[in-house]
């Protein structure tokens, strides 16, 4: 004859089952949290590198006159960069391809600035406080100019963002990009100009 389980014995089994289910649920949450921490980007405003760089167009025309102010309010002029290879990058913080290329531009600048190279990031018309926030977020150390009236877009006759222009040491625009640029493309096309 089979002995009937007692009420206390039944309650113990129910408690054990509840504890096992709760434990499995907590384990699942822990695994999900670990996956999220290791799979999520460090900063959701910084896009992952899952895009392909555009190829530049080779051109040849004199760099335009452009006079603006930097993020500290100091007057700046494109003509004052003569003797350097300059990459003028028109960007805006709300533009996803613009944000995607900022780390690439910064890395290339860090590697080549001692060779007479600079990037001038020209922010296309947003509030100074917003620009400063994004400069800090992306740890940008190259010069950033403010362009509240879209003068750079006008003088380069291009209102698509991002767009970039490489000016050689003689003041001639040699390369132009419309779209995001990666470091490999910069190495391939800009580095030879540094050696001229």
Tab-separated table of C-alpha atoms in Angstrom:
chain	number	residue	atom	x	y	z
A	1	UNK	CA	0.000	0.000	0.000
A	2	UNK	CA	1.313	3.437	-0.996
A	3	UNK	CA	1.499	5.945	1.784
A	4	UNK	CA	-0.263	9.261	1.115
A	5	UNK	CA	2.042	12.333	1.346
A	6	UNK	CA	1.317	14.612	4.241
A	7	UNK	CA	0.141	18.194	3.783
A	8	UNK	CA	3.497	19.479	5.068
A	9	UNK	CA	5.297	17.253	2.550
A	10	UNK	CA	3.128	18.646	-0.301
A	11	UNK	CA	3.876	22.236	0.792
A	12	UNK	CA	7.609	21.510	0.826
A	13	UNK	CA	7.423	20.205	-2.755
A	14	UNK	CA	5.484	23.308	-3.890
A	15	UNK	CA	8.012	25.602	-2.167
A	16	UNK	CA	10.899	23.732	-3.783
A	17	UNK	CA	9.290	23.981	-7.223
A	18	UNK	CA	8.678	27.719	-6.716
A	19	UNK	CA	12.287	28.245	-5.641
A	20	UNK	CA	13.574	26.320	-8.669
A	21	UNK	CA	11.383	28.384	-11.036
A	22	UNK	CA	12.435	31.654	-9.371
A	23	UNK	CA	16.084	30.610	-9.518
A	24	UNK	CA	15.847	29.754	-13.202
A	25	UNK	CA	14.162	33.114	-13.857
A	26	UNK	CA	16.939	34.989	-12.036
A	27	UNK	CA	19.571	32.994	-13.887
A	28	UNK	CA	17.914	33.910	-17.189
A	29	UNK	CA	17.867	37.599	-16.239
A	30	UNK	CA	21.537	37.432	-15.297
A	31	UNK	CA	22.488	35.858	-18.620
A	32	UNK	CA	20.418	38.462	-20.507
A	33	UNK	CA	22.133	41.272	-18.573
A	34	UNK	CA	25.590	39.899	-19.405
A	35	UNK	CA	24.712	39.569	-23.087
A	36	UNK	CA	23.436	43.152	-23.127
A	37	UNK	CA	26.514	44.533	-21.353
A	38	UNK	CA	28.945	42.846	-23.695
A	39	UNK	CA	26.963	43.216	-26.925
A	40	UNK	CA	25.650	46.767	-26.540
A	41	UNK	CA	27.798	49.646	-27.856
A	42	UNK	CA	29.624	51.650	-25.198
A	43	UNK	CA	27.635	54.711	-26.194
A	44	UNK	CA	24.410	54.479	-28.205
A	45	UNK	CA	25.164	57.869	-29.801
A	46	UNK	CA	28.377	56.471	-31.314
A	47	UNK	CA	27.384	54.197	-34.217
A	48	UNK	CA	29.017	50.798	-34.574
A	49	UNK	CA	31.525	50.413	-37.436
A	50	UNK	CA	29.176	48.485	-39.715
A	51	UNK	CA	29.279	50.816	-42.709
A	52	UNK	CA	31.387	51.101	-45.834
A	53	UNK	CA	33.375	54.252	-46.575
A	54	UNK	CA	32.696	56.176	-49.729
A	55	UNK	CA	35.489	56.665	-52.257
A	56	UNK	CA	36.616	60.252	-52.884
A	57	UNK	CA	36.421	62.118	-56.144
A	58	UNK	CA	39.685	63.640	-57.337
A	59	UNK	CA	39.275	67.332	-58.147
A	60	UNK	CA	41.453	70.394	-58.648
A	61	UNK	CA	40.283	73.882	-57.716
A	62	UNK	CA	41.449	76.630	-55.350
A	63	UNK	CA	40.217	76.406	-51.775
A	64	UNK	CA	37.416	78.925	-51.201
A	65	UNK	CA	37.617	81.854	-48.807
A	66	UNK	CA	35.955	80.939	-45.539
A	67	UNK	CA	35.969	82.988	-42.329
A	68	UNK	CA	34.143	81.661	-39.260
A	69	UNK	CA	34.663	81.331	-35.506
A	70	UNK	CA	35.967	78.360	-33.555
A	71	UNK	CA	34.185	76.864	-30.538
A	72	UNK	CA	35.958	79.352	-28.268
A	73	UNK	CA	34.643	82.292	-30.299
A	74	UNK	CA	37.988	83.115	-31.931
A	75	UNK	CA	37.942	84.229	-35.592
A	76	UNK	CA	39.389	81.617	-37.947
A	77	UNK	CA	40.033	81.544	-41.692
A	78	UNK	CA	40.689	78.725	-44.108
A	79	UNK	CA	43.413	80.829	-45.724
A	80	UNK	CA	45.432	80.639	-42.469
A	81	UNK	CA	45.985	76.907	-42.979
A	82	UNK	CA	48.326	77.349	-45.976
A	83	UNK	CA	51.282	74.983	-45.928
A	84	UNK	CA	49.304	72.137	-44.338
A	85	UNK	CA	47.195	69.350	-45.761
A	86	UNK	CA	43.715	70.125	-44.453
A	87	UNK	CA	40.625	67.967	-44.380
A	88	UNK	CA	37.546	70.200	-44.082
A	89	UNK	CA	34.697	68.094	-42.728
A	90	UNK	CA	31.176	69.550	-42.761
A	91	UNK	CA	29.079	67.697	-40.198
A	92	UNK	CA	26.176	67.926	-37.758
A	93	UNK	CA	25.632	66.027	-34.518
A	94	UNK	CA	22.119	64.883	-35.562
A	95	UNK	CA	23.537	63.224	-38.710
A	96	UNK	CA	24.209	59.490	-38.129
A	97	UNK	CA	26.879	59.089	-40.887
A	98	UNK	CA	28.575	62.223	-39.524
A	99	UNK	CA	28.765	60.709	-36.031
A	100	UNK	CA	29.979	57.405	-37.506
A	101	UNK	CA	33.035	58.985	-39.118
A	102	UNK	CA	34.094	61.213	-36.193
A	103	UNK	CA	36.192	58.501	-34.446
A	104	UNK	CA	37.825	57.654	-37.794
A	105	UNK	CA	38.761	61.296	-38.425
A	106	UNK	CA	40.078	61.672	-34.875
A	107	UNK	CA	42.249	58.547	-35.154
A	108	UNK	CA	43.724	59.670	-38.478
A	109	UNK	CA	44.340	63.162	-37.107
A	110	UNK	CA	46.103	61.731	-34.037
A	111	UNK	CA	48.411	59.685	-36.233
A	112	UNK	CA	49.268	62.335	-38.834
A	113	UNK	CA	49.019	65.774	-37.211
A	114	UNK	CA	52.784	65.923	-36.694
A	115	UNK	CA	53.218	65.559	-40.481
A	116	UNK	CA	51.534	68.865	-41.297
A	117	UNK	CA	47.986	67.507	-41.366
A	118	UNK	CA	44.856	68.840	-39.714
A	119	UNK	CA	41.144	68.223	-39.730
A	120	UNK	CA	38.799	71.192	-39.467
A	121	UNK	CA	35.380	70.034	-38.366
A	122	UNK	CA	32.769	72.601	-39.378
A	123	UNK	CA	29.503	72.028	-37.522
A	124	UNK	CA	26.593	72.977	-39.741
A	125	UNK	CA	24.563	75.474	-37.762
A	126	UNK	CA	23.626	73.930	-34.423
A	127	UNK	CA	23.719	75.567	-30.988
A	128	UNK	CA	27.174	75.943	-29.461
A	129	UNK	CA	26.188	74.035	-26.292
A	130	UNK	CA	25.079	71.029	-28.358
A	131	UNK	CA	28.272	71.130	-30.401
A	132	UNK	CA	30.429	71.309	-27.255
A	133	UNK	CA	28.565	68.339	-25.779
A	134	UNK	CA	29.304	66.212	-28.862
A	135	UNK	CA	32.932	67.373	-29.086
A	136	UNK	CA	33.372	66.123	-25.515
A	137	UNK	CA	31.366	62.925	-26.145
A	138	UNK	CA	33.535	61.973	-29.141
A	139	UNK	CA	36.744	63.288	-27.525
A	140	UNK	CA	37.530	65.453	-30.553
A	141	UNK	CA	40.824	67.320	-30.304
A	142	UNK	CA	41.069	68.686	-33.838
A	143	UNK	CA	39.776	72.235	-34.522
A	144	UNK	CA	35.994	72.631	-34.559
A	145	UNK	CA	34.469	75.682	-36.205
A	146	UNK	CA	30.899	76.887	-35.832
A	147	UNK	CA	28.904	77.719	-38.936
A	148	UNK	CA	25.535	79.186	-37.883
A	149	UNK	CA	24.719	80.464	-41.394
A	150	UNK	CA	25.841	77.410	-43.415
A	151	UNK	CA	28.611	79.443	-45.093
A	152	UNK	CA	30.841	76.407	-45.582
A	153	UNK	CA	28.066	74.454	-47.270
A	154	UNK	CA	27.483	77.465	-49.516
A	155	UNK	CA	31.107	78.097	-50.515
A	156	UNK	CA	31.668	74.416	-51.266
A	157	UNK	CA	28.253	74.306	-53.000
A	158	UNK	CA	27.246	71.113	-51.227
A	159	UNK	CA	24.470	70.829	-48.654
A	160	UNK	CA	24.640	67.043	-48.177
A	161	UNK	CA	26.127	65.872	-44.872
A	162	UNK	CA	28.697	64.725	-44.184
A	163	UNK	CA	30.917	66.151	-46.882
A	164	UNK	CA	34.681	66.546	-46.810
A	165	UNK	CA	37.339	68.322	-48.847
A	166	UNK	CA	41.094	67.774	-48.744
A	167	UNK	CA	43.196	70.848	-49.454
A	168	UNK	CA	46.860	70.323	-50.280
A	169	UNK	CA	49.797	72.398	-49.035
A	170	UNK	CA	49.477	74.808	-51.961
A	171	UNK	CA	45.840	75.638	-51.176
A	172	UNK	CA	44.257	73.513	-53.890
A	173	UNK	CA	41.274	71.221	-53.198
A	174	UNK	CA	42.345	67.771	-54.375
A	175	UNK	CA	39.771	65.341	-52.973
A	176	UNK	CA	36.100	65.513	-52.105
A	177	UNK	CA	33.818	63.043	-50.333
A	178	UNK	CA	30.056	63.009	-49.862
A	179	UNK	CA	29.310	60.469	-47.158
A	180	UNK	CA	31.191	58.924	-44.257
A	181	UNK	CA	34.938	58.235	-44.555
A	182	UNK	CA	36.836	55.524	-42.716
A	183	UNK	CA	40.474	55.472	-41.719
A	184	UNK	CA	41.544	53.025	-44.437
A	185	UNK	CA	40.204	55.365	-47.109
A	186	UNK	CA	42.035	58.301	-45.478
A	187	UNK	CA	45.278	56.320	-45.451
A	188	UNK	CA	44.863	55.367	-49.095
A	189	UNK	CA	44.032	58.836	-50.462
A	190	UNK	CA	45.244	61.486	-48.000
A	191	UNK	CA	48.551	60.031	-46.788
A	192	UNK	CA	50.189	60.358	-50.257
A	193	UNK	CA	49.359	64.093	-50.216
A	194	UNK	CA	51.290	64.444	-46.942
A	195	UNK	CA	54.390	63.213	-48.728
A	196	UNK	CA	54.233	65.690	-51.603
